[in-house]
PDB file of C-alpha atoms in Angstrom:
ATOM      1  CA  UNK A   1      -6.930  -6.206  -8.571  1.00 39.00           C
ATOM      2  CA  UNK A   2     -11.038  -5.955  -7.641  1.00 38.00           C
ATOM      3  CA  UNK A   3     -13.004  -3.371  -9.918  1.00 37.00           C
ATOM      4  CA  UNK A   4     -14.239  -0.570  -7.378  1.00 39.00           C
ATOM      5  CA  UNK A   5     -16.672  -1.774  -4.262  1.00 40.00           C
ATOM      6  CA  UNK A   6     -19.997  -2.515  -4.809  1.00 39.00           C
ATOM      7  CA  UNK A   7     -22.767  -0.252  -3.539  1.00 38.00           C
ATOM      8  CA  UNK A   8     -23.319  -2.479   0.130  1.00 42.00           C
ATOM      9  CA  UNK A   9     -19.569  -1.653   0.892  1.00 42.00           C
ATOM     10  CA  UNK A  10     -20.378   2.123   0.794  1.00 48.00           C
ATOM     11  CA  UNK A  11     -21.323   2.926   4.306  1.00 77.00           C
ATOM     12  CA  UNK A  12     -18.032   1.692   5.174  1.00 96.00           C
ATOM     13  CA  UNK A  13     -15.969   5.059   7.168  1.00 98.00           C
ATOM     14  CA  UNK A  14     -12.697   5.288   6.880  1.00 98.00           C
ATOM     15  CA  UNK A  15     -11.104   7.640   9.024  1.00 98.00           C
ATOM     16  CA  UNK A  16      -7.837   9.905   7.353  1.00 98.00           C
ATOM     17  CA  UNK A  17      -6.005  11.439  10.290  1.00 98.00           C
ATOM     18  CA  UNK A  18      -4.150  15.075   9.620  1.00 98.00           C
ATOM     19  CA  UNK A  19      -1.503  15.706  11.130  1.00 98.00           C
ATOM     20  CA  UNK A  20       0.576  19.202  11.044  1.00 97.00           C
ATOM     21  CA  UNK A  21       2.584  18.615   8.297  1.00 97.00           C
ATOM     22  CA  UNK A  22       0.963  15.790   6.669  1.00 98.00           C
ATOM     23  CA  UNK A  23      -0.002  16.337   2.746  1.00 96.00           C
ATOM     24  CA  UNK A  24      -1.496  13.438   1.258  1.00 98.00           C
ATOM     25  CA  UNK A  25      -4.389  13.637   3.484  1.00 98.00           C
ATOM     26  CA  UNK A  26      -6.650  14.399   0.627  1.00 98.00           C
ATOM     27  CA  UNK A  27      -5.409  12.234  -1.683  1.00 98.00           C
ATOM     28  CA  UNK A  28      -6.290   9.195   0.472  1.00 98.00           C
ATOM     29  CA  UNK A  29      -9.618  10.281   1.172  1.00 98.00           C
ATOM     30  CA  UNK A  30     -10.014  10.710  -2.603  1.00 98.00           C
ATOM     31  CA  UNK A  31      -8.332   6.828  -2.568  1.00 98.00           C
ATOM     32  CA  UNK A  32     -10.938   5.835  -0.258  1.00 98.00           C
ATOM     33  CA  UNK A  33     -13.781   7.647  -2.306  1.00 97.00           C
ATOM     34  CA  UNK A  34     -13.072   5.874  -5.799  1.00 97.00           C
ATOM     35  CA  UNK A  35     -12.804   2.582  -3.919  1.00 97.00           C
ATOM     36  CA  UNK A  36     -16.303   3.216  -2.110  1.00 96.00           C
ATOM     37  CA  UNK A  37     -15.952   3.898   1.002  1.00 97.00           C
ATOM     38  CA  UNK A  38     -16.651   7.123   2.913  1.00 97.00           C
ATOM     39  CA  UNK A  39     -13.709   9.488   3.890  1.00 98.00           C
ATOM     40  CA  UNK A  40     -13.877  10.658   7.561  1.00 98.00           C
ATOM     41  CA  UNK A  41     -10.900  13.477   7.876  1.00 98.00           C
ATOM     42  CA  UNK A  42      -9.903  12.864  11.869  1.00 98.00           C
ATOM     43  CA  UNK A  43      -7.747  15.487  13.114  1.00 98.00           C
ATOM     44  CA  UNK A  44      -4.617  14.836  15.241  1.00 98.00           C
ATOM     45  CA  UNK A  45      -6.000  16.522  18.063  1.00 97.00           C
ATOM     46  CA  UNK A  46      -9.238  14.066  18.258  1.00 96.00           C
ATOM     47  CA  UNK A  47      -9.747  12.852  21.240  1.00 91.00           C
ATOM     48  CA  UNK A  48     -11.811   9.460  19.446  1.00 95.00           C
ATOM     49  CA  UNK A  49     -11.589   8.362  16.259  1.00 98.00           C
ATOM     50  CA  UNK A  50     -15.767   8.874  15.887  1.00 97.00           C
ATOM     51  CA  UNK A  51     -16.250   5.492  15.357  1.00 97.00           C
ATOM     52  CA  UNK A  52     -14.957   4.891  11.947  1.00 98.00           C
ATOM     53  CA  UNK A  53     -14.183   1.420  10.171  1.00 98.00           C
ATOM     54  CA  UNK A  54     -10.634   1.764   9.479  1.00 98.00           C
ATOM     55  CA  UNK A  55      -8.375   4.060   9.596  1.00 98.00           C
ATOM     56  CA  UNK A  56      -5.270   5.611   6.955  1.00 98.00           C
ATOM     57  CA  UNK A  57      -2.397   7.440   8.543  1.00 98.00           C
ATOM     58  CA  UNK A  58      -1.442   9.208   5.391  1.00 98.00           C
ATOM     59  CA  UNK A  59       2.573  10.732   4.377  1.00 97.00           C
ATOM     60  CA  UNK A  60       3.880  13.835   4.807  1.00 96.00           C
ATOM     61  CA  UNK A  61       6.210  15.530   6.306  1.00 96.00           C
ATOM     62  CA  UNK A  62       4.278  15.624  10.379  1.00 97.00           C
ATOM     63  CA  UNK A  63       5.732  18.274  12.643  1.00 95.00           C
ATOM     64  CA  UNK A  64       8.587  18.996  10.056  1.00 93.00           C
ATOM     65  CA  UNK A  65      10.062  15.805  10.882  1.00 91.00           C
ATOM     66  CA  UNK A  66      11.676  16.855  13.995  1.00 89.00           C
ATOM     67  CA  UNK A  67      13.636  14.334  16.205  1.00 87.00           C
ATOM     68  CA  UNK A  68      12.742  12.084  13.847  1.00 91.00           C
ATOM     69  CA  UNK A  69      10.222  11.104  11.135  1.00 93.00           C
ATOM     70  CA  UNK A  70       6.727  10.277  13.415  1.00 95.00           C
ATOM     71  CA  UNK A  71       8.430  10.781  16.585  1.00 95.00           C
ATOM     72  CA  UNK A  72       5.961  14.005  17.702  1.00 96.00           C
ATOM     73  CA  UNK A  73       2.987  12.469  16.252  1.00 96.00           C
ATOM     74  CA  UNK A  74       2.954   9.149  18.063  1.00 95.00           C
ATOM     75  CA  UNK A  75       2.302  11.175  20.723  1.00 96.00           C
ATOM     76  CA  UNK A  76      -0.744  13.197  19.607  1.00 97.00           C
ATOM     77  CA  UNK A  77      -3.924  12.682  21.303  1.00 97.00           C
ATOM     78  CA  UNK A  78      -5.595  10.364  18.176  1.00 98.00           C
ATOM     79  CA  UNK A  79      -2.765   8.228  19.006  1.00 98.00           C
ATOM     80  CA  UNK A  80      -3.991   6.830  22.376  1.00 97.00           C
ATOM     81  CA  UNK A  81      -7.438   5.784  20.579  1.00 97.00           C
ATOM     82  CA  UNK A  82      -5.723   4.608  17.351  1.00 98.00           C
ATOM     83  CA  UNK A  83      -3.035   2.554  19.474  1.00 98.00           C
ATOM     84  CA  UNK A  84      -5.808   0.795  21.417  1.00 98.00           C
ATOM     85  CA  UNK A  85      -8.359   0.488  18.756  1.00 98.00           C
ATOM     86  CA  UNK A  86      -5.619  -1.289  15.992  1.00 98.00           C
ATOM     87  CA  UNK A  87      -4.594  -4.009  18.567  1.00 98.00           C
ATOM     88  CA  UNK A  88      -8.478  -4.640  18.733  1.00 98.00           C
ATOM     89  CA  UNK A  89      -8.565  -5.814  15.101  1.00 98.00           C
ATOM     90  CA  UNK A  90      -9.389  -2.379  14.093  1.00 98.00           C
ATOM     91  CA  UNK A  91      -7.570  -2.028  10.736  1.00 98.00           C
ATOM     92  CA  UNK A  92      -4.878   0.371  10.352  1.00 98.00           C
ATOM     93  CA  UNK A  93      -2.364   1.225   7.265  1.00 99.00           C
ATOM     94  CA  UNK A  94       0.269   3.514   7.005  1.00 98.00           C
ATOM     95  CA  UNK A  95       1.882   5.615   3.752  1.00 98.00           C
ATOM     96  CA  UNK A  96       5.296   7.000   4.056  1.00 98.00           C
ATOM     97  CA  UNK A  97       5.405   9.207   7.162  1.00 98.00           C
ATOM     98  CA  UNK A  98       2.716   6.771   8.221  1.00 98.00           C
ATOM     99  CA  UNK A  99       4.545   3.559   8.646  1.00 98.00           C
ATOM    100  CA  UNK A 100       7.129   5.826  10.363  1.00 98.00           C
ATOM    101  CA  UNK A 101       4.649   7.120  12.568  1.00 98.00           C
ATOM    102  CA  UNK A 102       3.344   3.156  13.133  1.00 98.00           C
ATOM    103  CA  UNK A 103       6.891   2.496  14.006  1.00 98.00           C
ATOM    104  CA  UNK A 104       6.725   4.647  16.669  1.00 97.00           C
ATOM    105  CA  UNK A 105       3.852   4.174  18.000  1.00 98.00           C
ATOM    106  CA  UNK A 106       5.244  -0.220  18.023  1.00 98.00           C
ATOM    107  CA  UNK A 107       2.090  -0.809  16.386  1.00 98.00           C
ATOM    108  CA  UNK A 108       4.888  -1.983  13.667  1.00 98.00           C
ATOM    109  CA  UNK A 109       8.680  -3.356  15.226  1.00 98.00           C
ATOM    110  CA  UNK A 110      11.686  -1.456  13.537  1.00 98.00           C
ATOM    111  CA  UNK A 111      12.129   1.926  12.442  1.00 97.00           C
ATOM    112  CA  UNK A 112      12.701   3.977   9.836  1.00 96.00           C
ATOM    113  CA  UNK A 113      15.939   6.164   9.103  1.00 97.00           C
ATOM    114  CA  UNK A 114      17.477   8.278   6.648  1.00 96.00           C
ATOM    115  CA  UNK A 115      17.873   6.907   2.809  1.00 97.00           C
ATOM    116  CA  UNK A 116      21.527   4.901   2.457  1.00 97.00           C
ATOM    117  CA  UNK A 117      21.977   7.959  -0.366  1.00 97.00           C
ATOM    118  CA  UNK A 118      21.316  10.664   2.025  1.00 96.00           C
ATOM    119  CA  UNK A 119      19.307  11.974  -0.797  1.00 96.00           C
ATOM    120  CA  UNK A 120      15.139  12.597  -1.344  1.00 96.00           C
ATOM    121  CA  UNK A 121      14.006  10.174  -3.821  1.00 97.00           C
ATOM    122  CA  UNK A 122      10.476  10.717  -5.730  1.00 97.00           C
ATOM    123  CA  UNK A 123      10.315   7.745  -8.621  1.00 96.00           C
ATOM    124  CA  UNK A 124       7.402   5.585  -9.945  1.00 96.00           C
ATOM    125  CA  UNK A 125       8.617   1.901  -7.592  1.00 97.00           C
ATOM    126  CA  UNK A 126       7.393  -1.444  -8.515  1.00 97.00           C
ATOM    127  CA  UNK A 127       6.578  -3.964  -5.521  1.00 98.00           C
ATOM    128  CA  UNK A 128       5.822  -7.665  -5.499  1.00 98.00           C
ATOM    129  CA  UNK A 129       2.987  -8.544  -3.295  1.00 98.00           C
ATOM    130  CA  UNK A 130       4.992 -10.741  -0.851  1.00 98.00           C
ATOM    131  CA  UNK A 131       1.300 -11.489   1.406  1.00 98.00           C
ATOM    132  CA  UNK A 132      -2.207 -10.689  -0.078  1.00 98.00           C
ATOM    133  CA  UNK A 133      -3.901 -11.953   3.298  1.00 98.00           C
ATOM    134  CA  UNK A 134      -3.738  -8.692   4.937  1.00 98.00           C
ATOM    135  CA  UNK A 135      -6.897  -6.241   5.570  1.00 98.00           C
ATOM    136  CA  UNK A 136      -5.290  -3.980   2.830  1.00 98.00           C
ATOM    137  CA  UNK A 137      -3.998  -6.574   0.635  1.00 98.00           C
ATOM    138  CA  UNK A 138      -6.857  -9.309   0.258  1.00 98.00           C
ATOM    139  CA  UNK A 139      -7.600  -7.985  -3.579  1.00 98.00           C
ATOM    140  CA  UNK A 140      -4.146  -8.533  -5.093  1.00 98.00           C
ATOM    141  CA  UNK A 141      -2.058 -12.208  -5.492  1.00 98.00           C
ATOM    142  CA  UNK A 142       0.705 -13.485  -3.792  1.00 98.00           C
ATOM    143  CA  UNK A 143       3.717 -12.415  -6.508  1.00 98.00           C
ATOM    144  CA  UNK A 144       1.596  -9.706  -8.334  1.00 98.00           C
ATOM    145  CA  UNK A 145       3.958  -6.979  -9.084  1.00 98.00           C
ATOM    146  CA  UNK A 146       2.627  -3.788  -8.703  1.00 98.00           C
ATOM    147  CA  UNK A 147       3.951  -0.271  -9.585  1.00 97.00           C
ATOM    148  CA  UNK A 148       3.147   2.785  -7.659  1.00 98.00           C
ATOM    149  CA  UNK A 149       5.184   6.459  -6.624  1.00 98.00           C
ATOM    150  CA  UNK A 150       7.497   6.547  -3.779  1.00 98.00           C
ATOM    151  CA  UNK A 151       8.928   9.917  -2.434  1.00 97.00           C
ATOM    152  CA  UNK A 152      11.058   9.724   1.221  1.00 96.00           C
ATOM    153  CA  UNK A 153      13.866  10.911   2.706  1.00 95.00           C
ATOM    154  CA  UNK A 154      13.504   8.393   5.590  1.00 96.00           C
ATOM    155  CA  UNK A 155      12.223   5.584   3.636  1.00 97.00           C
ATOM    156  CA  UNK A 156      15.275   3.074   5.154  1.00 98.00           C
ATOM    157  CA  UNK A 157      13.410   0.511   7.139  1.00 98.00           C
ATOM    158  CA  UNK A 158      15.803  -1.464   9.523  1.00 98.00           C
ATOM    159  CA  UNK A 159      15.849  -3.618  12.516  1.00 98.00           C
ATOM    160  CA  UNK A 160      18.121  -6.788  14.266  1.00 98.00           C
ATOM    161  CA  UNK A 161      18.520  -9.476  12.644  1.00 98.00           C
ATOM    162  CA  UNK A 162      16.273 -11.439  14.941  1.00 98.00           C
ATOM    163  CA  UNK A 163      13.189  -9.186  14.333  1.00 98.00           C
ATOM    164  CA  UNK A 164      13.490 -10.195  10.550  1.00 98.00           C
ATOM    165  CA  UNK A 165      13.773 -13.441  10.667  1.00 98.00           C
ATOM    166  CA  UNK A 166      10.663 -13.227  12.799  1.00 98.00           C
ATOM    167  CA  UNK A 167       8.860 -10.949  10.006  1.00 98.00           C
ATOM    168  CA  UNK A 168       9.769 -13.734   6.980  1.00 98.00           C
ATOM    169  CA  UNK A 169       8.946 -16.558   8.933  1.00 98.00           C
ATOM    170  CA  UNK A 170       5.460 -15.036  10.037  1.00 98.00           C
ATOM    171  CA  UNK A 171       4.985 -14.018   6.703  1.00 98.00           C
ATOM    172  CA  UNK A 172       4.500 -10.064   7.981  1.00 98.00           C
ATOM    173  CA  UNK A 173       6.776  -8.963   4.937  1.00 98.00           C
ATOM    174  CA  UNK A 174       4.213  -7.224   2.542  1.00 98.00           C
ATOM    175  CA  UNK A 175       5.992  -5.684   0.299  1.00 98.00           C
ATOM    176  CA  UNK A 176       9.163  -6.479  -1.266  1.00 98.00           C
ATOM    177  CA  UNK A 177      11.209  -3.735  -3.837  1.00 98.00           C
ATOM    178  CA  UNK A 178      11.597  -5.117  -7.345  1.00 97.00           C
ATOM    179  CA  UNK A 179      14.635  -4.279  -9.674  1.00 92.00           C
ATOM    180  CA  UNK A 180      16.450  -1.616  -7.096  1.00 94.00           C
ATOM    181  CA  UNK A 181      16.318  -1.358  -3.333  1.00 98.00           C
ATOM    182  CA  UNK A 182      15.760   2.744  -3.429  1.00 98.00           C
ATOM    183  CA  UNK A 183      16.444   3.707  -0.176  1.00 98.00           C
ATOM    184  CA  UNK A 184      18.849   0.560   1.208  1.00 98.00           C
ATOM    185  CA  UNK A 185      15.857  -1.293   3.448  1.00 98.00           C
ATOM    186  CA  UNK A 186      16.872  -4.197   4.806  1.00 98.00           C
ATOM    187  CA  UNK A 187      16.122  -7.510   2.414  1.00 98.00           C
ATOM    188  CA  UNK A 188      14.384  -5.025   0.178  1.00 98.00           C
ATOM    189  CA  UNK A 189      11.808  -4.744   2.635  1.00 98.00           C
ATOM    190  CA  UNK A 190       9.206  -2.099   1.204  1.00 98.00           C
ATOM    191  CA  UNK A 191       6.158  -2.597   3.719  1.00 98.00           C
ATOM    192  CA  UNK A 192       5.190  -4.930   6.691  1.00 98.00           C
ATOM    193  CA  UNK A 193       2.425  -5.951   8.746  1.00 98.00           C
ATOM    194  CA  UNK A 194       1.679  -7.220  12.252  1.00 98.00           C
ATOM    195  CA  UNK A 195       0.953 -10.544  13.712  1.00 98.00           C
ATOM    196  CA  UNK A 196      -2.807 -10.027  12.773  1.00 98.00           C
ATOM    197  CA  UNK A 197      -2.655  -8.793   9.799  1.00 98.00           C
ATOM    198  CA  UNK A 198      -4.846  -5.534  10.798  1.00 98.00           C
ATOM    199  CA  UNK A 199      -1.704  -3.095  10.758  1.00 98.00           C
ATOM    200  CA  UNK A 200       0.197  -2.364   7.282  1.00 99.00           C
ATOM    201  CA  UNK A 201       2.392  -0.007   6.910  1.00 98.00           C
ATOM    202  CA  UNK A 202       5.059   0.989   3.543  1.00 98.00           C
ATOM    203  CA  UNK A 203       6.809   3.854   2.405  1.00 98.00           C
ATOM    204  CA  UNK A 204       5.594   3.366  -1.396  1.00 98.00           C
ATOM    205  CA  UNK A 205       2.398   5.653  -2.019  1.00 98.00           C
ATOM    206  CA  UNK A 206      -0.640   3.559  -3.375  1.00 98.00           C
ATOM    207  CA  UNK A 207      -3.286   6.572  -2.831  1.00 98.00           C
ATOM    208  CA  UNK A 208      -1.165   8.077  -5.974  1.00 98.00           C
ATOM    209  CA  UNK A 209      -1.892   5.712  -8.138  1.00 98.00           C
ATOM    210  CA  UNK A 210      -5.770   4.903  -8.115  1.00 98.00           C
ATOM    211  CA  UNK A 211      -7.074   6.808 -11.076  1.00 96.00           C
ATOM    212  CA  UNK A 212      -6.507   6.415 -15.247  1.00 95.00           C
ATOM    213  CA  UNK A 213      -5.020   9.947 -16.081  1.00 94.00           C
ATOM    214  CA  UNK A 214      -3.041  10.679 -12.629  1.00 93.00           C
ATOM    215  CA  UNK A 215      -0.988   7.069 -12.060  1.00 94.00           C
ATOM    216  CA  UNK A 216       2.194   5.729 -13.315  1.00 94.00           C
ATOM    217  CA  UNK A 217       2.927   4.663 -16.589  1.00 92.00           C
ATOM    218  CA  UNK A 218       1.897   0.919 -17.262  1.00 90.00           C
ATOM    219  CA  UNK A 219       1.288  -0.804 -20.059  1.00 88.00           C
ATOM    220  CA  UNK A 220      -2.078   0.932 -21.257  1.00 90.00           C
ATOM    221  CA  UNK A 221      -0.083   4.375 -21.759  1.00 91.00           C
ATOM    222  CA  UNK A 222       1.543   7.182 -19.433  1.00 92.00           C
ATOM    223  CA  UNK A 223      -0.376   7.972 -16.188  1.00 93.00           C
ATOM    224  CA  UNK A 224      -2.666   4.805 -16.477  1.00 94.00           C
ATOM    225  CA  UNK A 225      -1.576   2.959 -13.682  1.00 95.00           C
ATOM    226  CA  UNK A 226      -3.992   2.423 -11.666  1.00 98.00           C
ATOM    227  CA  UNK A 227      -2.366  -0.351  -8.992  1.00 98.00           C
ATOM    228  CA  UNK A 228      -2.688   1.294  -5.670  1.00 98.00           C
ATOM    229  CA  UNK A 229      -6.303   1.137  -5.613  1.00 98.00           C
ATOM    230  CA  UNK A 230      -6.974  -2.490  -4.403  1.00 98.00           C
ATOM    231  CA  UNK A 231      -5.447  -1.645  -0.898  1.00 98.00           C
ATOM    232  CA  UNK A 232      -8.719   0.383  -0.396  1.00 98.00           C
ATOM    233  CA  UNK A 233     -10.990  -1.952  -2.029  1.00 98.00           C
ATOM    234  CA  UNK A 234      -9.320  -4.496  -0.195  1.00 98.00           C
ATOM    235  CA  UNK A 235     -10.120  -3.128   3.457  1.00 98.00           C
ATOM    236  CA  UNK A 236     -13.756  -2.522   2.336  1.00 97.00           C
ATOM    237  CA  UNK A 237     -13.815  -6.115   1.308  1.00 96.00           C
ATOM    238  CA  UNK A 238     -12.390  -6.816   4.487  1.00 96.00           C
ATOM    239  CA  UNK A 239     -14.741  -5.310   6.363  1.00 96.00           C
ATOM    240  CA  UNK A 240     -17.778  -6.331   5.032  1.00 92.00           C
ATOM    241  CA  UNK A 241     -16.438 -10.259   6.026  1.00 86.00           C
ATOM    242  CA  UNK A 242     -15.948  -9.306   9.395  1.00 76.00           C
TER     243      UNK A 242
END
């Protein structure tokens, strides 16, 4: 993983949008700040998205979760500018209620449903990098294992057979669980991305994990872990080679 962008990637805005509900809103701009960006905190109401670089649908719990995880907020008003904007090349990732909310939106194909437990799981998850030619993934290796929180209760991504086929022979599988499927996604499936490579969405939290002192345990001592910060180093990198 990169050190921290330079100083020329710092006018880079990255929009958080806040949803009702959502609660790691702040800890994703904070993400974005160490990384070197600029925060932008869009609200769900929005009608634009104020011309920002990028954009971070953060987790949470959005509207309670009713009907199902994301379903209300694919259709707040951010939405229509967000939907339009990502399959421009605009880059897009989603955390937890995120991806669920990308799902919905089809920005991402399958969905998301209840853990094969039928339990809420919160647990420090390790990942292998299955694609590290993504907008948020361009700073790690193909095979890197990296280890960041997780916390869901609808962290069981699924779809037909056919759809996942498509997604391992396009290479759109991201993220792949190491050493125990948590919540029973299919082929261990732990994030995605679409065709371009613009949209990313998981259910593991990287903006947890971005700071010595506040991370997962790693070799260097408890709460060192520090593995979820190339996703936002890797956009900025991203965008400064667009």
């Amino acid at each position: 993983m990169s050190a921290p962008a330079a100083t020329g990637l710092a006018t880079a805005r990255i929009g958080v949008i806040t949803f009702p509900g959502t609660l790691d809103d702040r800890d994703a701009a904070r993400a974005v700040r160490l990384a070197g960006g600029e925060p932008v905190s869009l609200w769900h109401a929005d009608a634009d998205l104020h011309g920002v670089d990028a954009v971070v649908l953060p987790g949470g719990f959005s509207y309670g979760d009713y009907l199902r995880a994301g379903a209300i907020s694919r259709f707040a008003p951010v939405m229509d500018s967000l939907v339009d904007a990502a399959k421009g090349g605009l880059p897009v990732l989603g955390i937890c209620n995120g991806f669920q909310i990308l799902t919905e939106a089809h920005l991402l194909p399958g969905s998301m449903i209840k853990n094969d437990h039928l339990a809420f799981i919160c647990r420090e998850q390790t990942m292998v990098v299955e694609n590290a030619e993504t907008a948020w993934t361009r700073d790690y290796t193909a095979g890197q294992r990296i280890t960041v929180p997780l916390k869901n209760q609808d962290g069981q991504f699924v779809a037909d057979e056919r759809t996942l086929d498509e997604l391992e022979a396009e290479g759109r599988v991201v993220f792949r669980y190491e050493g125990w499927n948590p919540n029973g996604s299919r082929r261990d499936i732990a994030g995605i991305s679409n065709a371009a490579g613009n949209v990313v969405g998981l259910m593991p939290h990287p903006e947890h994990a971005v700071e010595a002192g506040f991370g997962p345990a790693n070799e260097s001592g408890p709460r060192a872990g520090t593995d979820g910060l190339g996703f936002f180093t890797s956009v900025l990198s991203t965008l400064v080679q667009a």
